[in-house]
Amino acid sequence: MASQTLTVLLVEDNPLYARLIQRLLGRSEHPAFDVVAVGTLAKAVERLTLGAVDVVLLDLMLPDSSALDTFFRIRAHAAETPIIVQTALDDVTLASRAVEGGAQDYLLKDRINGASLLRSIHYAVERARARGAEWHSAMFHLAQQQFLKAAYIAGLDDNIRQRLLFPERSQIAALPFKRDQGNQVETVFAYRVQHVLTMGPTKGGIRYHPDVDLGEVAALAMWMTWKCALTNLPYGGAKGGVRVDPTTLSPAELERLTRRYTSEFIGIIGPDKDVPAPDMGTDAQVMAWIMDTYSQHVGYSVPSVVTGKPIVLGGSLGRNEATGRGLVYLIEHACRSLGFALNGATAVVQGFGNVGSHAATFLAESGAKVIAVSDVATALYNPQGLPIDKLRDYVREHRLLADCPYGEAISNRELLELECDVLAPCALQNQITAENAGKLKCRILAEGANGPTTLEADEILKERGVVLLPDILANAGGVVVSYFEWVQGLQNLMWPLEEINERMRNILTDAMTRTQRRAEADKLDMRTAAMIEALNRVGSANLLRGLFP
Ligand code: GLU
């Protein structure tokens, strides 16, 4: 942005403060600023409709509008323009609500200086640009807004906040693989994103799904960072993905795709660098192919390059079902905190893949009545409780729940709104939104999926007293047992299943207890409390290591 002039719309009714900002911006040459100052919302809207504003500096309290209303009305007229809220020290809550609503940053009026103002504008403009291009993704936006909210409340170091907003490394490949028919070659987009390289190797799954894009993989990598930090694992977060529908590929095509993926990213993965694992659309077999391709490349067997491998190749007992098992451990813990037993409680599980089907099994084993489950196309309801084992047999045979005879078919929307003690979304992101959060009738919301709930929905659930087990805590069992697999692999040791489950339970319960304590002490929702636990750890590691060079 060296030779550029940026147009700043300064919306501020205090003439003294407006002059101060104009003076501070007037000193800058690279970039130069064209400041348009207005003192009312009406004037601001009038200017915005003319277009060509690069950034809005907004005072929320104006003569003709106040608080969040000001923010939302400005945003309605400038959906793509970054907005930086200016606030007094005594009204940080209001500013953080504006950030939740999509503001790029906020500045404390009492602490304003030229450097902080320029940095804030620079990053706001850069971020808006990145978002408009390759990072554009509702999921990445959600991950960033969750992080910003927690970072503000925790008072995270400003430099570290800017570093953590985007992943440190992202690699994209246009990846070719041969189809079975004739000599047809398919080219698909593939990603590996490493969010934080400060904590040790990076860790995270690989997702094969038709909606995968850089923004989604970046969001998932960011959540991996918080998951690992919250559970005190020695990893930073990573994630990989291929934009492909794996259900349309034959096993041979899947194998060729996977081997090519491995060879494209071979320079940045490795047992000490970045350790992939299964995620949506991938499984132990995919991990075996990755391990084999990597091992062929270096010339000897390297089981620890991936986790979630088949047991005979050095996989860990309990890894396959770990995410679902961990989720149910935490649900049990939450039920106890609320004063009721999981045994006899009612549960609804959205999603019947690896996480959902195992969660449903363990819920049923703990004595809960699982009254509804769903997969991509079908939701089944039975108020007497569904026979989970039979459903799993059915899915093993038919792949999907369609036409399964053990319950009444209902819609996905009806499933989410069923009255129950525990609702576990274990499918895709963006399921619980401002639209349906007010209609949920569960006491505990346990996020087996990553990113199932929007920020607006978080607020509604908090007001309604629903106990939230946020994704970075609730589904961390998978990566915890991945860590055990990695440790066992490096030591060439096998731990018994009981030891694995017990260690996992201890780690998860400890993370939950710390989160609950922080939530209660600082009157925070569970997601923000968990995020703060996590980012304090990453933040202090960053500060201790310092910045090279
Ligand atoms: N893909 C899983 C997750 O989202 C597991 C990652 C891992 O085990 O490394 O947590």
Coordinates of N, CA and C in Angstrom, one line a residue, residues 368-546:
A368 N -28.2 -43.3 28.3 CA -29.0 -42.2 27.7 C -29.9 -42.8 26.7
K369 N -31.1 -42.1 26.5 CA -32.0 -42.6 25.5 C -31.8 -41.7 24.3
V370 N -31.2 -42.2 23.2 CA -30.9 -41.5 22.0 C -32.2 -41.4 21.1
I371 N -32.9 -40.3 21.2 CA -34.2 -40.3 20.6 C -34.2 -39.9 19.1
A372 N -33.1 -39.3 18.6 CA -33.0 -39.0 17.2 C -31.5 -38.9 16.8
V373 N -31.3 -39.3 15.5 CA -30.0 -39.2 14.9 C -30.3 -38.8 13.4
S374 N -29.2 -38.3 12.7 CA -29.4 -38.0 11.3 C -28.1 -38.2 10.6
D375 N -28.2 -38.3 9.2 CA -27.0 -38.2 8.4 C -27.3 -37.1 7.3
V376 N -26.5 -37.0 6.3 CA -26.7 -35.9 5.3 C -28.1 -35.7 4.8
A377 N -28.8 -36.8 4.7 CA -30.1 -36.7 4.0 C -31.3 -37.1 4.8
T378 N -31.1 -37.9 5.9 CA -32.2 -38.5 6.7 C -32.1 -38.2 8.2
A379 N -33.2 -37.8 8.8 CA -33.2 -37.8 10.3 C -34.2 -38.7 10.8
L380 N -33.9 -39.5 11.8 CA -34.8 -40.5 12.3 C -35.1 -40.2 13.8
Y381 N -36.4 -40.4 14.1 CA -36.9 -40.0 15.5 C -37.6 -41.2 16.1
N382 N -37.3 -41.5 17.3 CA -38.1 -42.5 18.1 C -38.1 -42.1 19.5
P383 N -39.2 -41.6 20.1 CA -39.2 -41.1 21.4 C -38.9 -42.2 22.5
Q384 N -39.0 -43.5 22.1 CA -38.6 -44.6 23.0 C -37.1 -44.8 23.0
G385 N -36.4 -44.2 22.1 CA -34.9 -44.4 22.0 C -34.6 -45.3 20.8
L386 N -33.6 -44.9 20.0 CA -33.3 -45.7 18.8 C -32.3 -46.8 19.1
P387 N -32.4 -47.9 18.4 CA -31.4 -49.0 18.6 C -30.1 -48.7 17.8
I388 N -29.1 -48.0 18.5 CA -28.0 -47.5 17.8 C -27.2 -48.6 17.1
D389 N -27.0 -49.8 17.8 CA -26.2 -50.9 17.1 C -26.9 -51.3 15.8
K390 N -28.2 -51.4 15.8 CA -28.9 -51.8 14.6 C -28.7 -50.7 13.5
L391 N -28.8 -49.4 13.9 CA -28.6 -48.3 12.9 C -27.2 -48.4 12.3
R392 N -26.2 -48.8 13.2 CA -24.8 -48.9 12.6 C -24.7 -50.1 11.7
D393 N -25.3 -51.2 12.0 CA -25.3 -52.3 11.1 C -26.0 -51.9 9.7
Y394 N -27.1 -51.1 9.9 CA -27.8 -50.7 8.7 C -26.9 -49.8 7.8
V395 N -26.2 -48.9 8.4 CA -25.3 -48.0 7.7 C -24.1 -48.7 7.1
R396 N -23.6 -49.7 7.8 CA -22.5 -50.5 7.3 C -22.9 -51.1 6.0
E397 N -24.2 -51.6 5.9 CA -24.7 -52.3 4.7 C -25.1 -51.3 3.6
H398 N -25.8 -50.2 4.0 CA -26.4 -49.3 3.0 C -25.7 -48.0 2.9
R399 N -24.7 -47.7 3.6 CA -23.9 -46.5 3.7 C -24.7 -45.3 4.3
L400 N -26.0 -45.2 4.0 CA -26.8 -44.1 4.5 C -28.0 -44.6 5.3
L401 N -28.6 -43.7 6.0 CA -29.8 -44.0 6.9 C -31.1 -44.1 6.1
A402 N -31.1 -43.7 4.9 CA -32.3 -43.6 4.1 C -33.1 -44.9 4.2
D403 N -34.4 -44.8 4.4 CA -35.3 -46.0 4.5 C -35.1 -46.9 5.7
C404 N -34.3 -46.5 6.6 CA -34.0 -47.3 7.8 C -35.3 -47.4 8.6
P405 N -35.7 -48.6 9.0 CA -37.0 -48.9 9.5 C -37.2 -48.6 11.1
Y406 N -36.1 -48.1 11.7 CA -36.2 -48.1 13.2 C -36.7 -46.8 13.8
G407 N -37.1 -45.9 13.0 CA -37.7 -44.6 13.5 C -38.5 -43.9 12.5
E408 N -39.1 -42.8 13.0 CA -40.0 -42.0 12.1 C -39.0 -41.0 11.4
A409 N -39.2 -40.8 10.1 CA -38.4 -39.8 9.4 C -38.9 -38.4 9.7
I410 N -37.9 -37.5 10.1 CA -38.3 -36.1 10.4 C -37.3 -35.2 9.6
S411 N -37.5 -33.9 9.6 CA -36.5 -33.0 8.9 C -35.4 -32.7 9.9
N412 N -34.3 -32.2 9.2 CA -33.1 -31.8 10.0 C -33.5 -30.7 11.0
R413 N -34.3 -29.8 10.5 CA -34.7 -28.6 11.4 C -35.5 -29.2 12.6
E414 N -36.4 -30.1 12.3 CA -37.2 -30.7 13.5 C -36.3 -31.4 14.5
L415 N -35.3 -32.1 13.9 CA -34.3 -32.8 14.8 C -33.6 -31.8 15.7
L416 N -33.1 -30.7 15.2 CA -32.4 -29.8 16.1 C -33.3 -29.1 17.1
E417 N -34.6 -29.1 16.8 CA -35.5 -28.4 17.7 C -36.3 -29.4 18.7
L418 N -35.9 -30.6 18.7 CA -36.5 -31.6 19.6 C -36.2 -31.3 21.1
E419 N -37.1 -31.6 21.9 CA -36.9 -31.4 23.3 C -36.0 -32.5 23.8
C420 N -34.9 -32.2 24.5 CA -33.9 -33.2 24.9 C -33.0 -32.6 26.0
D421 N -32.3 -33.5 26.7 CA -31.3 -33.0 27.6 C -30.0 -32.6 26.9
V422 N -29.6 -33.4 25.9 CA -28.4 -33.2 25.2 C -28.6 -33.2 23.7
L423 N -28.1 -32.1 23.1 CA -28.1 -32.1 21.7 C -26.6 -32.0 21.2
A424 N -26.2 -33.0 20.4 CA -24.8 -33.1 19.9 C -24.8 -32.9 18.4
P425 N -24.5 -31.7 17.9 CA -24.3 -31.5 16.5 C -22.9 -32.1 16.1
C426 N -22.9 -33.2 15.3 CA -21.7 -33.8 15.0 C -21.5 -33.9 13.5
A427 N -22.1 -32.9 12.7 CA -22.0 -33.0 11.3 C -21.2 -31.8 10.8
L428 N -21.9 -30.9 10.1 CA -21.2 -29.8 9.4 C -21.2 -28.6 10.3
Q429 N -20.5 -27.5 9.8 CA -20.5 -26.2 10.4 C -21.8 -25.5 10.1
N430 N -22.0 -24.4 10.8 CA -23.1 -23.4 10.5 C -24.5 -24.1 10.6
Q431 N -24.8 -24.8 11.7 CA -26.0 -25.5 11.9 C -26.9 -24.7 12.8
I432 N -26.3 -24.1 13.8 CA -27.1 -23.4 14.8 C -26.9 -21.9 14.7
T433 N -27.9 -21.2 14.2 CA -27.7 -19.8 13.8 C -28.7 -19.0 14.5
A434 N -28.7 -17.7 14.2 CA -29.6 -16.7 14.9 C -31.1 -17.2 14.6
E435 N -31.3 -17.9 13.5 CA -32.6 -18.3 13.1 C -33.2 -19.4 14.0
N436 N -32.4 -20.4 14.3 CA -33.0 -21.5 15.1 C -32.5 -21.6 16.6
A437 N -31.5 -20.7 17.0 CA -31.0 -20.9 18.3 C -32.1 -20.6 19.4
G438 N -33.0 -19.7 19.1 CA -34.1 -19.5 20.0 C -35.1 -20.6 20.1
K439 N -35.0 -21.6 19.2 CA -36.0 -22.7 19.2 C -35.4 -24.0 19.8
L440 N -34.1 -24.0 20.1 CA -33.5 -25.2 20.6 C -34.1 -25.5 22.0
K441 N -34.4 -26.8 22.2 CA -35.0 -27.2 23.5 C -34.1 -28.1 24.3
C442 N -32.8 -28.0 24.2 CA -31.8 -28.8 24.9 C -31.3 -28.1 26.1
R443 N -30.7 -28.9 27.1 CA -30.1 -28.2 28.2 C -28.6 -28.1 28.0
I444 N -28.0 -29.1 27.3 CA -26.6 -29.1 27.0 C -26.4 -29.2 25.5
L445 N -25.6 -28.3 24.9 CA -25.3 -28.3 23.5 C -23.8 -28.8 23.4
A446 N -23.5 -30.0 22.9 CA -22.2 -30.5 22.9 C -21.7 -30.6 21.4
E447 N -20.7 -29.7 21.1 CA -20.3 -29.6 19.7 C -19.3 -30.6 19.2
G448 N -19.8 -31.7 18.7 CA -18.9 -32.8 18.1 C -18.3 -32.3 16.8
A449 N -19.0 -31.5 16.1 CA -18.5 -30.9 14.8 C -17.7 -29.7 15.1
N450 N -16.9 -29.2 14.1 CA -16.2 -28.0 14.2 C -17.0 -26.9 13.7
G451 N -17.2 -25.8 14.4 CA -17.9 -24.6 14.0 C -19.3 -24.7 13.7
P452 N -20.1 -25.6 14.5 CA -21.5 -25.7 14.2 C -22.4 -24.5 14.5
T453 N -21.8 -23.6 15.4 CA -22.7 -22.5 15.9 C -22.1 -21.2 15.6
T454 N -23.0 -20.3 15.1 CA -22.5 -18.9 14.8 C -22.4 -18.0 16.1
L455 N -21.7 -16.9 15.9 CA -21.6 -16.0 17.1 C -22.9 -15.5 17.6
E456 N -23.8 -15.1 16.6 CA -25.1 -14.6 17.0 C -25.8 -15.7 17.8
A457 N -25.7 -16.9 17.4 CA -26.4 -18.0 18.1 C -25.8 -18.2 19.5
D458 N -24.5 -18.0 19.6 CA -23.9 -18.1 20.9 C -24.5 -17.2 21.9
E459 N -24.8 -16.0 21.5 CA -25.4 -15.0 22.4 C -26.7 -15.4 22.8
I460 N -27.5 -15.9 21.8 CA -28.9 -16.3 22.2 C -28.9 -17.5 23.1
L461 N -28.0 -18.4 22.9 CA -27.9 -19.6 23.7 C -27.5 -19.2 25.2
K462 N -26.6 -18.3 25.2 CA -26.1 -17.9 26.5 C -27.3 -17.2 27.3
E463 N -28.0 -16.4 26.6 CA -29.2 -15.7 27.3 C -30.2 -16.8 27.7
R464 N -30.3 -17.8 27.0 CA -31.4 -18.8 27.3 C -30.8 -19.9 28.3
G465 N -29.6 -19.7 28.7 CA -29.0 -20.6 29.7 C -28.7 -22.0 29.3
V466 N -28.5 -22.2 27.9 CA -28.1 -23.5 27.4 C -26.6 -23.7 27.8
V467 N -26.3 -24.9 28.3 CA -24.8 -25.1 28.7 C -24.1 -25.5 27.4
L468 N -23.1 -24.8 27.0 CA -22.4 -25.0 25.8 C -21.1 -25.8 26.0
L469 N -20.9 -26.9 25.4 CA -19.6 -27.5 25.3 C -19.0 -27.2 24.0
P470 N -18.1 -26.2 23.9 CA -17.7 -25.6 22.6 C -16.8 -26.6 21.9
D471 N -16.8 -26.6 20.6 CA -16.1 -27.5 19.8 C -14.6 -27.8 20.2
I472 N -13.9 -26.7 20.5 CA -12.5 -26.8 20.7 C -12.2 -27.6 22.0
L473 N -13.2 -27.8 22.8 CA -13.1 -28.6 24.0 C -13.8 -30.0 23.7
A474 N -15.1 -29.9 23.2 CA -15.9 -31.0 23.1 C -15.4 -32.1 22.2
N475 N -14.8 -31.7 21.1 CA -14.3 -32.7 20.1 C -12.8 -32.9 20.2
A476 N -12.2 -32.5 21.2 CA -10.7 -32.6 21.3 C -10.2 -34.0 21.6
G477 N -11.1 -34.9 22.0 CA -10.7 -36.3 22.3 C -9.9 -36.9 21.1
G478 N -10.3 -36.6 19.9 CA -9.6 -37.2 18.7 C -8.2 -36.8 18.7
V479 N -7.9 -35.5 18.8 CA -6.5 -35.1 18.7 C -5.7 -35.5 20.0
V480 N -6.4 -35.6 21.1 CA -5.7 -36.1 22.3 C -5.2 -37.5 22.1
V481 N -6.0 -38.4 21.6 CA -5.6 -39.7 21.4 C -4.6 -39.8 20.2
S482 N -4.7 -38.9 19.2 CA -3.7 -38.8 18.2 C -2.4 -38.5 18.8
Y483 N -2.4 -37.6 19.8 CA -1.1 -37.3 20.5 C -0.6 -38.6 21.1
F484 N -1.4 -39.4 21.8 CA -1.0 -40.6 22.4 C -0.4 -41.5 21.3
E485 N -1.0 -41.6 20.2 CA -0.6 -42.4 19.1 C 0.9 -42.0 18.6
W486 N 1.0 -40.7 18.5 CA 2.3 -40.1 18.1 C 3.4 -40.5 19.2
V487 N 3.0 -40.3 20.4 CA 4.0 -40.6 21.5 C 4.3 -42.1 21.5
Q488 N 3.3 -42.9 21.4 CA 3.6 -44.4 21.4 C 4.5 -44.7 20.2
G489 N 4.2 -44.1 19.1 CA 5.0 -44.4 17.9 C 6.4 -44.0 18.1
L490 N 6.7 -42.8 18.6 CA 8.1 -42.3 18.8 C 8.8 -43.2 19.8
Q491 N 8.1 -43.8 20.7 CA 8.7 -44.6 21.7 C 8.7 -46.1 21.4
N492 N 8.0 -46.5 20.3 CA 7.8 -47.9 20.0 C 7.2 -48.7 21.1
L493 N 6.2 -48.1 21.7 CA 5.5 -48.7 22.8 C 4.0 -48.8 22.5
M494 N 3.3 -49.7 23.1 CA 1.8 -49.8 23.0 C 1.2 -49.6 24.4
W495 N 0.3 -48.7 24.5 CA -0.5 -48.6 25.8 C -1.8 -49.4 25.7
P496 N -2.2 -49.9 26.8 CA -3.5 -50.6 26.8 C -4.7 -49.6 26.7
L497 N -5.8 -50.1 26.2 CA -7.0 -49.2 25.9 C -7.4 -48.5 27.2
E498 N -7.4 -49.2 28.3 CA -7.9 -48.6 29.5 C -7.1 -47.4 29.9
E499 N -5.8 -47.5 29.7 CA -4.8 -46.4 30.0 C -5.1 -45.2 29.1
I500 N -5.3 -45.5 27.8 CA -5.6 -44.5 26.8 C -6.8 -43.7 27.2
N501 N -7.9 -44.5 27.5 CA -9.2 -43.8 27.8 C -9.1 -43.0 29.1
E502 N -8.4 -43.6 30.0 CA -8.3 -42.9 31.3 C -7.5 -41.6 31.2
R503 N -6.4 -41.7 30.5 CA -5.6 -40.5 30.2 C -6.4 -39.4 29.5
M504 N -7.1 -39.9 28.5 CA -7.9 -38.9 27.7 C -8.9 -38.2 28.6
R505 N -9.6 -39.1 29.4 CA -10.7 -38.5 30.3 C -10.0 -37.4 31.2
N506 N -8.9 -37.8 31.8 CA -8.2 -36.8 32.7 C -7.9 -35.5 32.0
I507 N -7.3 -35.6 30.8 CA -7.0 -34.4 30.0 C -8.2 -33.5 29.7
L508 N -9.2 -34.2 29.2 CA -10.4 -33.5 28.8 C -11.1 -32.9 30.1
T509 N -11.2 -33.6 31.1 CA -11.9 -33.1 32.3 C -11.1 -31.9 32.9
D510 N -9.8 -32.0 32.9 CA -9.0 -30.9 33.4 C -9.3 -29.7 32.5
A511 N -9.3 -29.8 31.2 CA -9.5 -28.7 30.3 C -10.9 -28.1 30.6
M512 N -11.9 -29.0 30.8 CA -13.3 -28.5 31.1 C -13.3 -27.8 32.4
T513 N -12.7 -28.3 33.4 CA -12.7 -27.7 34.7 C -12.1 -26.3 34.7
R514 N -11.0 -26.2 34.0 CA -10.3 -24.8 33.8 C -11.3 -23.9 33.1
T515 N -11.9 -24.4 32.0 CA -12.8 -23.6 31.3 C -14.0 -23.1 32.1
Q516 N -14.6 -24.0 32.8 CA -15.8 -23.7 33.7 C -15.4 -22.6 34.7
R517 N -14.2 -22.9 35.3 CA -13.7 -21.9 36.4 C -13.6 -20.5 35.8
R518 N -12.9 -20.5 34.6 CA -12.7 -19.1 34.0 C -14.1 -18.5 33.6
A519 N -15.0 -19.3 33.1 CA -16.3 -18.8 32.7 C -17.0 -18.2 33.9
E520 N -17.0 -19.0 35.0 CA -17.7 -18.5 36.2 C -17.0 -17.2 36.8
A521 N -15.7 -17.3 36.9 CA -14.9 -16.1 37.5 C -15.1 -14.9 36.7
D522 N -15.0 -15.0 35.4 CA -15.1 -13.8 34.5 C -16.4 -13.6 33.8
K523 N -17.4 -14.3 34.2 CA -18.8 -14.2 33.7 C -18.7 -14.3 32.1
L524 N -18.1 -15.3 31.6 CA -18.0 -15.5 30.2 C -18.7 -16.7 29.7
D525 N -19.1 -16.7 28.4 CA -19.6 -18.0 27.9 C -18.5 -19.0 27.8
M526 N -18.9 -20.3 27.7 CA -17.9 -21.3 27.7 C -16.9 -21.3 26.5
R527 N -17.4 -20.8 25.4 CA -16.6 -20.8 24.2 C -15.4 -19.7 24.4
T528 N -15.9 -18.6 24.9 CA -14.9 -17.5 25.1 C -13.9 -17.9 26.2
A529 N -14.4 -18.5 27.2 CA -13.5 -19.0 28.3 C -12.5 -20.0 27.8
A530 N -13.0 -21.0 27.0 CA -12.1 -22.0 26.5 C -11.0 -21.3 25.5
M531 N -11.5 -20.4 24.7 CA -10.6 -19.7 23.8 C -9.5 -19.0 24.6
I532 N -9.9 -18.3 25.6 CA -8.9 -17.5 26.4 C -7.9 -18.5 27.1
E533 N -8.4 -19.6 27.6 CA -7.4 -20.6 28.2 C -6.4 -20.9 27.1
A534 N -6.9 -21.2 25.9 CA -6.0 -21.6 24.8 C -5.1 -20.5 24.4
L535 N -5.6 -19.3 24.2 CA -4.8 -18.3 23.6 C -3.8 -17.7 24.5
N536 N -4.1 -17.8 25.8 CA -3.1 -17.4 26.8 C -1.8 -18.2 26.7
R537 N -2.1 -19.5 26.5 CA -0.9 -20.4 26.4 C -0.1 -20.1 25.1
V538 N -0.8 -20.0 24.0 CA -0.1 -19.7 22.7 C 0.6 -18.3 22.8
G539 N -0.1 -17.3 23.4 CA 0.4 -16.0 23.6 C 1.7 -16.0 24.4
S540 N 1.7 -16.7 25.5 CA 2.9 -16.7 26.3 C 4.1 -17.4 25.6
A541 N 3.7 -18.5 24.9 CA 4.8 -19.2 24.2 C 5.4 -18.3 23.1
N542 N 4.6 -17.5 22.5 CA 5.1 -16.6 21.5 C 6.0 -15.5 22.1
L543 N 5.5 -15.0 23.2 CA 6.3 -14.0 23.9 C 7.7 -14.5 24.3
L544 N 7.6 -15.8 24.9 CA 8.9 -16.4 25.4 C 9.9 -16.7 24.3
R545 N 9.4 -17.2 23.2 CA 10.3 -17.5 22.1 C 10.8 -16.2 21.4
G546 N 10.0 -15.1 21.4 CA 10.4 -13.9 20.8 C 10.3 -14.0 19.3

